[in-house]
mmCIF file with all atom_site columns, N, CA and C in Angstrom:
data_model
loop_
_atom_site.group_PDB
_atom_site.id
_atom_site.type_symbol
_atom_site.label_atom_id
_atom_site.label_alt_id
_atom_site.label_comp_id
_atom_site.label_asym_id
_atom_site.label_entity_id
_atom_site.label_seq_id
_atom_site.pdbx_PDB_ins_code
_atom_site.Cartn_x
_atom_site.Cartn_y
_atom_site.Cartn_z
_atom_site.occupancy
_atom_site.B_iso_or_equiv
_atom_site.pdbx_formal_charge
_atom_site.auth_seq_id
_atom_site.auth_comp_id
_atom_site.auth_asym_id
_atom_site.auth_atom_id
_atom_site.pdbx_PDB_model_num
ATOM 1   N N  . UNK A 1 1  ? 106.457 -41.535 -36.828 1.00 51.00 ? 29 UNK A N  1
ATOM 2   C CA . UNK A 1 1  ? 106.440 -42.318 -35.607 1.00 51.00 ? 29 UNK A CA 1
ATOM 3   C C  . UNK A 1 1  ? 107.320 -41.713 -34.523 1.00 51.00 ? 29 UNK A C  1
ATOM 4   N N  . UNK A 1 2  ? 107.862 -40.799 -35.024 1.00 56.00 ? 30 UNK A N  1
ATOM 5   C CA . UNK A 1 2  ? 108.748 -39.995 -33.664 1.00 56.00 ? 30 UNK A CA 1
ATOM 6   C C  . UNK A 1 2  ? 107.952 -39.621 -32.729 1.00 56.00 ? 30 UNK A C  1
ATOM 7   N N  . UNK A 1 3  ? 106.574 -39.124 -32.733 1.00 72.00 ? 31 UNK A N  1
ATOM 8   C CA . UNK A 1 3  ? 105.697 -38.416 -31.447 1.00 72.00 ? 31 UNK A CA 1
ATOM 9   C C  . UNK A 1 3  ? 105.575 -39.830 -30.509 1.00 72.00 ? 31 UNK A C  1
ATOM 10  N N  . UNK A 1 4  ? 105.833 -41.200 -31.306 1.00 69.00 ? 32 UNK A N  1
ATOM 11  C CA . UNK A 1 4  ? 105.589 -41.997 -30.591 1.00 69.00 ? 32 UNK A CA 1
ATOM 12  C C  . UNK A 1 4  ? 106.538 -42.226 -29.072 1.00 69.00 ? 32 UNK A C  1
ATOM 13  N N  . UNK A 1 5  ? 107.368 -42.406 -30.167 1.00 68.00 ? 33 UNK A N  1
ATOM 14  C CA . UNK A 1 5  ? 108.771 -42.633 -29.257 1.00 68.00 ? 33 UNK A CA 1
ATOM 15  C C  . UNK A 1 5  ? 109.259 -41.592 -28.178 1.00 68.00 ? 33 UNK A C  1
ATOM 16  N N  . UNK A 1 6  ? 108.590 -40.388 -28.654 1.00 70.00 ? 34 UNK A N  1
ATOM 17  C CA . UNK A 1 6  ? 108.632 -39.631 -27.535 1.00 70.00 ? 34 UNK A CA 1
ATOM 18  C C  . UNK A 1 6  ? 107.687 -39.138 -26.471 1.00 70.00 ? 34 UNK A C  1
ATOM 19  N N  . UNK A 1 7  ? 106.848 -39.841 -26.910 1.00 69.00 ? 35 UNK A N  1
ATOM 20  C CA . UNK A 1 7  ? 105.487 -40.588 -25.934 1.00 69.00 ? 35 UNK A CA 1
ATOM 21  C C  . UNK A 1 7  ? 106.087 -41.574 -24.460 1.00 69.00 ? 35 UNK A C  1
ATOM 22  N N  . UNK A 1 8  ? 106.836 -42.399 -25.154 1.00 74.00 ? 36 UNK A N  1
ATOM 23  C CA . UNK A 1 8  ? 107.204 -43.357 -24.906 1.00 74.00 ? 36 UNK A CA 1
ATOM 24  C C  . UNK A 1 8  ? 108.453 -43.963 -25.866 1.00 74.00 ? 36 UNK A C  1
ATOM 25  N N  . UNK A 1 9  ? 109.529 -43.975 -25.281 1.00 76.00 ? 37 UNK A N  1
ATOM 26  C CA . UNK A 1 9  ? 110.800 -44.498 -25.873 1.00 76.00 ? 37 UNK A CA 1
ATOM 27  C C  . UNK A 1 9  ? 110.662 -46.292 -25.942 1.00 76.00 ? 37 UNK A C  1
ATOM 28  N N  . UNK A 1 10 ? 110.440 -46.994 -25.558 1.00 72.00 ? 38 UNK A N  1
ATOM 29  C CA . UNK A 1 10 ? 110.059 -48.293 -25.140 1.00 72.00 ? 38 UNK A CA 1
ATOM 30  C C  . UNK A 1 10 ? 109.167 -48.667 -26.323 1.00 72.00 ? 38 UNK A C  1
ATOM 31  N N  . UNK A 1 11 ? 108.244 -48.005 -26.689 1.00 73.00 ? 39 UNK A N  1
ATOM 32  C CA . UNK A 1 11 ? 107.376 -48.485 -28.000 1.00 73.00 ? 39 UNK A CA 1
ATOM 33  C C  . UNK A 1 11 ? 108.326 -48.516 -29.530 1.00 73.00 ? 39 UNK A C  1
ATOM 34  N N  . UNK A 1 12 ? 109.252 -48.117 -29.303 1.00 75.00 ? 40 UNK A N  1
ATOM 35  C CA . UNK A 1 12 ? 110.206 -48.738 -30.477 1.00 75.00 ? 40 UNK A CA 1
ATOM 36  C C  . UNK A 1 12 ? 111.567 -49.514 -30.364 1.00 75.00 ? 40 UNK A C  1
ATOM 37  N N  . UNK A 1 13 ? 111.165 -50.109 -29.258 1.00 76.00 ? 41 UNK A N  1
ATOM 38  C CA . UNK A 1 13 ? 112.794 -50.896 -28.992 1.00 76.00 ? 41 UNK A CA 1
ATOM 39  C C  . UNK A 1 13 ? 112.367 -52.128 -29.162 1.00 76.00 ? 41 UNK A C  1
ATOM 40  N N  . UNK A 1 14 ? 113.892 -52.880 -28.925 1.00 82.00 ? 42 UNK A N  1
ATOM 41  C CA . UNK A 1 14 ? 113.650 -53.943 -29.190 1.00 82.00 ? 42 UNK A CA 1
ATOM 42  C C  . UNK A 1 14 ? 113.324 -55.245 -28.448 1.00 82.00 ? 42 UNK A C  1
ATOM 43  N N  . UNK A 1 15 ? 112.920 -54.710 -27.370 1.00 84.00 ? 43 UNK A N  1
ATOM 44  C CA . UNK A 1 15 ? 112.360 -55.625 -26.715 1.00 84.00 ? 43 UNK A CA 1
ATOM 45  C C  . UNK A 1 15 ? 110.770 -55.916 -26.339 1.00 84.00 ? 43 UNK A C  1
ATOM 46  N N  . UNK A 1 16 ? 109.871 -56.875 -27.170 1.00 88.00 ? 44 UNK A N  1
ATOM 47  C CA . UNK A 1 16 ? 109.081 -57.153 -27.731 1.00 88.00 ? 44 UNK A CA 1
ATOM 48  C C  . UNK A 1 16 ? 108.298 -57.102 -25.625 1.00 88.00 ? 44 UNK A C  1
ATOM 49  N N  . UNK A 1 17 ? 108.772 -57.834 -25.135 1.00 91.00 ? 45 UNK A N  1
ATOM 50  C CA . UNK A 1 17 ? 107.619 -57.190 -23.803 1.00 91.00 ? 45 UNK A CA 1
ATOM 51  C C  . UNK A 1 17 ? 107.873 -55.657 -23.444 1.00 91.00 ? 45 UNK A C  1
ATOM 52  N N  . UNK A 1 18 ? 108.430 -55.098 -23.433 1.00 87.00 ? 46 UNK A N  1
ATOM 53  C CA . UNK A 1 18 ? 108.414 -53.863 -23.181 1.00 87.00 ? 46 UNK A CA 1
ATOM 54  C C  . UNK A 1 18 ? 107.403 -52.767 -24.188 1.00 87.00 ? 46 UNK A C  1
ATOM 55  N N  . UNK A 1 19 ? 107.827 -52.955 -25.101 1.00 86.00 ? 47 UNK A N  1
ATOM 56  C CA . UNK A 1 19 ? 107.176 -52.668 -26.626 1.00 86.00 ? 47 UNK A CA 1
ATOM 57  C C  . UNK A 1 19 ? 105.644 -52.219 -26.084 1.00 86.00 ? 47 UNK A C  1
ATOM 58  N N  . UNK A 1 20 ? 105.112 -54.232 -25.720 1.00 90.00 ? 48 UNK A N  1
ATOM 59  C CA . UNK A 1 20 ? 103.719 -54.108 -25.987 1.00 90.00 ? 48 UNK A CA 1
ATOM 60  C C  . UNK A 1 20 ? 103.297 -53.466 -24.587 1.00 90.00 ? 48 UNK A C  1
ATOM 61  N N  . UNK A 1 21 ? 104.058 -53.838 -23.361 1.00 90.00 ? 49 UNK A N  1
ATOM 62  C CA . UNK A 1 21 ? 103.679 -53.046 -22.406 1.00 90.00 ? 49 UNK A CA 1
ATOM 63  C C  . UNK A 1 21 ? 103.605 -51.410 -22.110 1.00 90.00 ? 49 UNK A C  1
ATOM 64  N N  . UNK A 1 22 ? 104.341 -50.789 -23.475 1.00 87.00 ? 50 UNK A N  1
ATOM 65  C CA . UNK A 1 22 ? 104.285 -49.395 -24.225 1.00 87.00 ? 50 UNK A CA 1
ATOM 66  C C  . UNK A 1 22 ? 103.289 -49.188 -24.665 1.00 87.00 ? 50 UNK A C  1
ATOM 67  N N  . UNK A 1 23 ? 102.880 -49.874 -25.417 1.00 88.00 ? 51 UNK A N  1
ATOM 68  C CA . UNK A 1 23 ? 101.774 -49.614 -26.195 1.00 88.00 ? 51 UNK A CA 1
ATOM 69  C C  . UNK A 1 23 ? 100.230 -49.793 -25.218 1.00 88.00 ? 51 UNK A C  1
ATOM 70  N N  . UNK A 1 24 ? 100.401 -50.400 -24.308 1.00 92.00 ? 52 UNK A N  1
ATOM 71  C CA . UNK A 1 24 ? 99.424  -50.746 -23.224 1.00 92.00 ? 52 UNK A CA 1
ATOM 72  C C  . UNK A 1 24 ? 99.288  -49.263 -22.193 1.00 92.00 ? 52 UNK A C  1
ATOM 73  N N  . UNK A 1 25 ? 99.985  -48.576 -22.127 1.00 90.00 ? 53 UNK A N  1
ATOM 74  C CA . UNK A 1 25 ? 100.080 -47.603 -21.708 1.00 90.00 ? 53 UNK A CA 1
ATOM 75  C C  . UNK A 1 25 ? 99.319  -46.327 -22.324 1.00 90.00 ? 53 UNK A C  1
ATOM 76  N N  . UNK A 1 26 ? 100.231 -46.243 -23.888 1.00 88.00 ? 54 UNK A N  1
ATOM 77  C CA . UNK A 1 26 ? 99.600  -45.447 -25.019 1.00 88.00 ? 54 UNK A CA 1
ATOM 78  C C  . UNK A 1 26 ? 98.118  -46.214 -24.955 1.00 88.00 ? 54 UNK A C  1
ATOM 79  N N  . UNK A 1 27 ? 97.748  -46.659 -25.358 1.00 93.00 ? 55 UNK A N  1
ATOM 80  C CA . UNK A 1 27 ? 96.245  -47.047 -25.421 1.00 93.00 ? 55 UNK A CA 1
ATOM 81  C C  . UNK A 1 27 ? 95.327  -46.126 -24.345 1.00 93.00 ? 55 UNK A C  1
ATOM 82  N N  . UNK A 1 28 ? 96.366  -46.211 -22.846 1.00 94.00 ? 56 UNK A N  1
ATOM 83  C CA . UNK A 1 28 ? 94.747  -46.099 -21.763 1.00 94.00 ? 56 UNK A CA 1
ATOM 84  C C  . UNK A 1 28 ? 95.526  -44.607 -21.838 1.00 94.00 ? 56 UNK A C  1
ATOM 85  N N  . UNK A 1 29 ? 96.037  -43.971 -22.343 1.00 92.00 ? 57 UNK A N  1
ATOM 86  C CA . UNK A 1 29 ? 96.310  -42.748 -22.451 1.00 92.00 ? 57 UNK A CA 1
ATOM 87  C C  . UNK A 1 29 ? 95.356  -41.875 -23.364 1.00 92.00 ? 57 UNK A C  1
ATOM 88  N N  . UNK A 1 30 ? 95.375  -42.695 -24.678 1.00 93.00 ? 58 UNK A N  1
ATOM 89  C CA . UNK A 1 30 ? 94.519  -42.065 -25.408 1.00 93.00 ? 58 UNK A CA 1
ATOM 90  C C  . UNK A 1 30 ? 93.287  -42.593 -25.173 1.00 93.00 ? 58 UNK A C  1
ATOM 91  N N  . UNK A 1 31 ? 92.799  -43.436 -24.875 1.00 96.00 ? 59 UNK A N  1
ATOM 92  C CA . UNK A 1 31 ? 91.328  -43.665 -24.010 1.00 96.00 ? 59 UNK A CA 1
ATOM 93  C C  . UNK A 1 31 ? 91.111  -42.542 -23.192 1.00 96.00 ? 59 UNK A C  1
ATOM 94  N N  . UNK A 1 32 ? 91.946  -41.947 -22.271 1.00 97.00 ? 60 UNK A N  1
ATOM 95  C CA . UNK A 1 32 ? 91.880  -40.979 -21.468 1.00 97.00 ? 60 UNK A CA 1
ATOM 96  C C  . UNK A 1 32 ? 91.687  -39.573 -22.447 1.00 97.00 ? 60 UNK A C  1
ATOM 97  N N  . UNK A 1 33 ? 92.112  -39.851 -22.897 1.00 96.00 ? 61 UNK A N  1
ATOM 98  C CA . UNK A 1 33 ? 91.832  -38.244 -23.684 1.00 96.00 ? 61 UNK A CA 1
ATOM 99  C C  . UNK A 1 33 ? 90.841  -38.006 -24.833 1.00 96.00 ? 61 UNK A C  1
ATOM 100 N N  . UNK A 1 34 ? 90.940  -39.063 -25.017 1.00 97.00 ? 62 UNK A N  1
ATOM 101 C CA . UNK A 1 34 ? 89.229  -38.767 -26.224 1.00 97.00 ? 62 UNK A CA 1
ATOM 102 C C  . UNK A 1 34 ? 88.408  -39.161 -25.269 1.00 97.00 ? 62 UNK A C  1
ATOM 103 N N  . UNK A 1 35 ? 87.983  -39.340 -23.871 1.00 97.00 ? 63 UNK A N  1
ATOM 104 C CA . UNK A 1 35 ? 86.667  -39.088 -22.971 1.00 97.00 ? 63 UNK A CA 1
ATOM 105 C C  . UNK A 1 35 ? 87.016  -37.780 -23.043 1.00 97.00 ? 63 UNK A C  1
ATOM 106 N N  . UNK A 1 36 ? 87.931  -37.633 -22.388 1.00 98.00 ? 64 UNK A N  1
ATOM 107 C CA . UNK A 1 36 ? 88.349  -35.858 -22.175 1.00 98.00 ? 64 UNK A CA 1
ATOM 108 C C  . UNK A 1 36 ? 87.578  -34.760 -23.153 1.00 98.00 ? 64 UNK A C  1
ATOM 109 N N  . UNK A 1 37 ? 87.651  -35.369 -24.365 1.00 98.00 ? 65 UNK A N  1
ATOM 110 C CA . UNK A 1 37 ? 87.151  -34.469 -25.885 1.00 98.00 ? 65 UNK A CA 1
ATOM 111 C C  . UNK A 1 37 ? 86.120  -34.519 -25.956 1.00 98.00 ? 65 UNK A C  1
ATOM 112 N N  . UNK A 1 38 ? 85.672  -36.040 -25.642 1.00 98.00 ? 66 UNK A N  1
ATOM 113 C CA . UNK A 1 38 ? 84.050  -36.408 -25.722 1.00 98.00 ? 66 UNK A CA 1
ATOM 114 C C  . UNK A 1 38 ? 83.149  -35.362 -24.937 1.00 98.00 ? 66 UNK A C  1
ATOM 115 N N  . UNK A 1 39 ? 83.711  -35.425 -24.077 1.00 97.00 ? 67 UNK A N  1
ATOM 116 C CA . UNK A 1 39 ? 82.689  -34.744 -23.000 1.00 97.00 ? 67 UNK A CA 1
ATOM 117 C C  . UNK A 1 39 ? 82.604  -32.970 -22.981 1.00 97.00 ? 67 UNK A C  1
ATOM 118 N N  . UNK A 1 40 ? 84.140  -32.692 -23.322 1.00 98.00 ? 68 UNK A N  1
ATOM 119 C CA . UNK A 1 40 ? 84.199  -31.364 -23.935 1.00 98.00 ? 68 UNK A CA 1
ATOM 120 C C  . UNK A 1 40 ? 83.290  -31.037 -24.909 1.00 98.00 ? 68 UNK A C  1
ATOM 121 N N  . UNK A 1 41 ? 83.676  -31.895 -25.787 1.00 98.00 ? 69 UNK A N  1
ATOM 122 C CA . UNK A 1 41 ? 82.870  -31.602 -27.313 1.00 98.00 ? 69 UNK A CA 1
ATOM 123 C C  . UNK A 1 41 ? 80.788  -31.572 -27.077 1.00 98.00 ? 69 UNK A C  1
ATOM 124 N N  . UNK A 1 42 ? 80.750  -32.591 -25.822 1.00 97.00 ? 70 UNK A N  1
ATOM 125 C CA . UNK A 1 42 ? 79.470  -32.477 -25.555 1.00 97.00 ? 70 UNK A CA 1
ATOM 126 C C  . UNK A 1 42 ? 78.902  -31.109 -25.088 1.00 97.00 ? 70 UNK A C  1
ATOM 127 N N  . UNK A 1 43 ? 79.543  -31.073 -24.287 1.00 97.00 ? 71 UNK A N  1
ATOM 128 C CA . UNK A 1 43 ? 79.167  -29.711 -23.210 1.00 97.00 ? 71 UNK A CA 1
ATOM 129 C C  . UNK A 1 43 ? 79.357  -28.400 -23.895 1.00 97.00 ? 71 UNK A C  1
ATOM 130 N N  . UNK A 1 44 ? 79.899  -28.471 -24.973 1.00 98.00 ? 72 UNK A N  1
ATOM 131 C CA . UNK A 1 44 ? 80.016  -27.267 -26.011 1.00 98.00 ? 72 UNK A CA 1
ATOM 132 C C  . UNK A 1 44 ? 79.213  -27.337 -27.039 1.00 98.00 ? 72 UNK A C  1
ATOM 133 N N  . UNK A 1 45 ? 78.013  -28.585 -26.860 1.00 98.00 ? 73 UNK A N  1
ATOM 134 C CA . UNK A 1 45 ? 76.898  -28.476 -28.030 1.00 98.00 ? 73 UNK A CA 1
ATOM 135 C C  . UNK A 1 45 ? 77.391  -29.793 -29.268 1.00 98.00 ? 73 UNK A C  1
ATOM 136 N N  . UNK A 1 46 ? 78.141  -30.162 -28.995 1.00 97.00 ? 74 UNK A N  1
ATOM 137 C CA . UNK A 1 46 ? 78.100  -30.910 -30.787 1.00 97.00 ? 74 UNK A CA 1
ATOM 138 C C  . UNK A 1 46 ? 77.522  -32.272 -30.206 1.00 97.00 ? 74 UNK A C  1
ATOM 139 N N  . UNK A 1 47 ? 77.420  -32.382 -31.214 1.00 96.00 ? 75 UNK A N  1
ATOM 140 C CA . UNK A 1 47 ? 75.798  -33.584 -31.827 1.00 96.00 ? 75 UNK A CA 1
ATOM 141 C C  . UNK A 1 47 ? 76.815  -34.792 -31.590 1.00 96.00 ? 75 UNK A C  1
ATOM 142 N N  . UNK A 1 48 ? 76.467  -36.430 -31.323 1.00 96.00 ? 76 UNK A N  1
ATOM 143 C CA . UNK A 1 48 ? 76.814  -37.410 -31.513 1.00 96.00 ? 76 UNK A CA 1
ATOM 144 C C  . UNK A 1 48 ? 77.608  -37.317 -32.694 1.00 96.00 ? 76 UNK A C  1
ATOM 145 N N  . UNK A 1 49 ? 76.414  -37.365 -34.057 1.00 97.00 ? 77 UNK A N  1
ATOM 146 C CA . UNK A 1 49 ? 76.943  -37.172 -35.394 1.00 97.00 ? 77 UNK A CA 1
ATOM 147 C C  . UNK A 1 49 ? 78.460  -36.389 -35.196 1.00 97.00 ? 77 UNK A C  1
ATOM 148 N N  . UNK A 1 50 ? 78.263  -35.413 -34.973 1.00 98.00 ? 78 UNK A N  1
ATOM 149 C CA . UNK A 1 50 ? 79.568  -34.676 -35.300 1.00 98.00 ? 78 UNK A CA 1
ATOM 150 C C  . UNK A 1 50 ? 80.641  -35.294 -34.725 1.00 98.00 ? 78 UNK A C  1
ATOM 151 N N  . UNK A 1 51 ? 80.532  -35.457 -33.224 1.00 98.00 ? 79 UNK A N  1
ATOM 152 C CA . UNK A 1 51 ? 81.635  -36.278 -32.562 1.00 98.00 ? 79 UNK A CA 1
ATOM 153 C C  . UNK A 1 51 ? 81.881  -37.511 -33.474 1.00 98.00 ? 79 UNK A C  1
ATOM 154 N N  . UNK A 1 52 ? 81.314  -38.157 -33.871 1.00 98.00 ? 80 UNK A N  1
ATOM 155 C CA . UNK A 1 52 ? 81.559  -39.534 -34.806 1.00 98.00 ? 80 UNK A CA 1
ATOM 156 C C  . UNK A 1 52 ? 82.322  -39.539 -35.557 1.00 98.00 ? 80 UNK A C  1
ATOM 157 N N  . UNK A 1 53 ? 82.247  -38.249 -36.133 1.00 98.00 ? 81 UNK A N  1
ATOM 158 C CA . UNK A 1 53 ? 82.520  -38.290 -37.349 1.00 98.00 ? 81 UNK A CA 1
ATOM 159 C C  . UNK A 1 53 ? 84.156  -37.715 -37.539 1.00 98.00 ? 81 UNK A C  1
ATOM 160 N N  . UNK A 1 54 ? 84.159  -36.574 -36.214 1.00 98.00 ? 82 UNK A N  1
ATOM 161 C CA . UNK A 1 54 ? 85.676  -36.285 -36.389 1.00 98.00 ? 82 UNK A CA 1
ATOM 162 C C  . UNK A 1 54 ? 86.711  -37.879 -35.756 1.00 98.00 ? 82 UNK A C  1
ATOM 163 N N  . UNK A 1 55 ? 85.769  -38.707 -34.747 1.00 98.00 ? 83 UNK A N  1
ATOM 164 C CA . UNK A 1 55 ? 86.610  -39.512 -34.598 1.00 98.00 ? 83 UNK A CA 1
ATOM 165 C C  . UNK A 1 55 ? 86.983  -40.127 -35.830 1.00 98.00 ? 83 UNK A C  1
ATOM 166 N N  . UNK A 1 56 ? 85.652  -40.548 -36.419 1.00 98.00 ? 84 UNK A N  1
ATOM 167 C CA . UNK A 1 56 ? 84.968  -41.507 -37.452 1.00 98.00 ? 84 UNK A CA 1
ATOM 168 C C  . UNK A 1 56 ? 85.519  -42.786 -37.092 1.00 98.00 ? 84 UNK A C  1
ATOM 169 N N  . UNK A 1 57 ? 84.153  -42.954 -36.485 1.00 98.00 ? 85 UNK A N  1
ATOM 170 C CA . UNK A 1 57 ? 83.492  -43.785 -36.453 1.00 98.00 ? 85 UNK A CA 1
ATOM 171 C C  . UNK A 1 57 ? 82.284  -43.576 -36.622 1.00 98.00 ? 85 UNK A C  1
ATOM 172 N N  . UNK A 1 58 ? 81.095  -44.543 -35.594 1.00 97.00 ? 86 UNK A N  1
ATOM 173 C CA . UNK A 1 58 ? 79.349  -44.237 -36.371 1.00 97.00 ? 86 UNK A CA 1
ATOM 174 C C  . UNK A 1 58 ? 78.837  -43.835 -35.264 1.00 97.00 ? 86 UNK A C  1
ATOM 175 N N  . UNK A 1 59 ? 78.128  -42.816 -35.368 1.00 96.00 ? 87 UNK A N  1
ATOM 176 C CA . UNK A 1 59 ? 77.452  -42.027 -34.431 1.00 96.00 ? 87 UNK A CA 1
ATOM 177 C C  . UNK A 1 59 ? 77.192  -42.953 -33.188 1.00 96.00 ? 87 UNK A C  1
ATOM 178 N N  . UNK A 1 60 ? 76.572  -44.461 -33.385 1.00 95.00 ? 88 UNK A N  1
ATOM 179 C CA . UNK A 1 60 ? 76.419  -45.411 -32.376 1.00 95.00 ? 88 UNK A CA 1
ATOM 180 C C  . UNK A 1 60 ? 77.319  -46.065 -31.865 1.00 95.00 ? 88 UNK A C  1
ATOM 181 N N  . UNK A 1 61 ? 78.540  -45.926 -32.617 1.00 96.00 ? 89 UNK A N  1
ATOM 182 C CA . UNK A 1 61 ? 79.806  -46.272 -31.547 1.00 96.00 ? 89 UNK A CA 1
ATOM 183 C C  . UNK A 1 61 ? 79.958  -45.547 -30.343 1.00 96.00 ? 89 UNK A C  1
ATOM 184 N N  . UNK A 1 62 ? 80.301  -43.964 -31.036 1.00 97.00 ? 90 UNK A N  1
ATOM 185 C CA . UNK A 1 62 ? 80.552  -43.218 -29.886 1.00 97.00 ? 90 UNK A CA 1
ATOM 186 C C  . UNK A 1 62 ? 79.691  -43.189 -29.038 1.00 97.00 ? 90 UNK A C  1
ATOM 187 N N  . UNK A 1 63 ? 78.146  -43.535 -29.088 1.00 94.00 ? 91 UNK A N  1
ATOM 188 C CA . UNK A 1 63 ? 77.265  -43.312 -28.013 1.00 94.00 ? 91 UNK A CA 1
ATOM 189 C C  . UNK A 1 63 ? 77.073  -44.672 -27.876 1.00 94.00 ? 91 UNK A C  1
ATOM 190 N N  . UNK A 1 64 ? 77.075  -45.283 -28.021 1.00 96.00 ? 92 UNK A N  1
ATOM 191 C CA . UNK A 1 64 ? 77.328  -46.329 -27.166 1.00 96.00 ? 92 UNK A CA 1
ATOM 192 C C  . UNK A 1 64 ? 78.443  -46.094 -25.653 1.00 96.00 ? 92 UNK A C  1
ATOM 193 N N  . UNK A 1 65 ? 79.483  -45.965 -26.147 1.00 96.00 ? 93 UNK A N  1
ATOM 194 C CA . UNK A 1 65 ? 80.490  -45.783 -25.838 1.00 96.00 ? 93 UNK A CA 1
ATOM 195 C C  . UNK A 1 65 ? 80.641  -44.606 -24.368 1.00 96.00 ? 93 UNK A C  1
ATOM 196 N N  . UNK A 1 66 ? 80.136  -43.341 -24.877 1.00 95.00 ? 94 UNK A N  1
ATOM 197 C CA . UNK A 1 66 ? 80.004  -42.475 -24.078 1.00 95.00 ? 94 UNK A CA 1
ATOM 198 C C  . UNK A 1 66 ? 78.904  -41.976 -23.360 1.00 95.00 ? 94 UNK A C  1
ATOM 199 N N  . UNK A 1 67 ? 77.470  -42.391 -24.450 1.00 91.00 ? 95 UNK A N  1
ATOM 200 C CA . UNK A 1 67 ? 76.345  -42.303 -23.753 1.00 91.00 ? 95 UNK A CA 1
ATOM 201 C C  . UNK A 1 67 ? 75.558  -41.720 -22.573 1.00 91.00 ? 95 UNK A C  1
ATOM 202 N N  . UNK A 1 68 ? 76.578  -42.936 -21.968 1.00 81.00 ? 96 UNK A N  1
ATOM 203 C CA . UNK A 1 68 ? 76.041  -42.939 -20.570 1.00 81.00 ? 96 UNK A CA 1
ATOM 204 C C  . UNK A 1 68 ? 76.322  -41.437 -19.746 1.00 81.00 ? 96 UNK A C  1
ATOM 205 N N  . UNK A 1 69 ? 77.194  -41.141 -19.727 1.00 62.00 ? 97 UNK A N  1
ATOM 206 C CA . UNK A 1 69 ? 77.952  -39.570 -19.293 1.00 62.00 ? 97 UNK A CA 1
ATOM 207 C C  . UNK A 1 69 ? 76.815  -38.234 -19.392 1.00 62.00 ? 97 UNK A C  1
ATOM 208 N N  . UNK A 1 70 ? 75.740  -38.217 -20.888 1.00 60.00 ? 98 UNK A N  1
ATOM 209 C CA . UNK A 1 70 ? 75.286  -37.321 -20.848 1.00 60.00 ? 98 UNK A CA 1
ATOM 210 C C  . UNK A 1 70 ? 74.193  -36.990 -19.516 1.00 60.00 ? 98 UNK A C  1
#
């Protein structure tokens, strides 16, 4: 959990609004970066399937999800 904290110092303290407002951050961060991959990973050829699967999840999540982009 250290990459966390040094993500963000606030996601391990002790103050429970700060915390989650840390973690609210981390979230649209990594939202931001697996589109980032998604779309990489598209434009370099790999299949739904494959993307799914390194996320893992089901091929129809991620396209659901990203779909629309192609």
């Amino acid at each position: 959990m250290a990459a966390i904290a040094d993500l963000d110092p606030a996601a391990h303290g002790a103050d429970p609004d700060a915390g989650l407002r840390a973690v609210a951050r981390l979230r649209r961060l990594v939202e931001q970066l697996e589109a980032e991959h998604v779309a990489a990973a598209r434009r370099a050829g790999c299949s739904w399937r494959d993307i799914a699967t390194r996320l893992g999840v089901t091929k129809q999540t991620v396209h659901r999800k990203y779909g629309r982009e192609d």
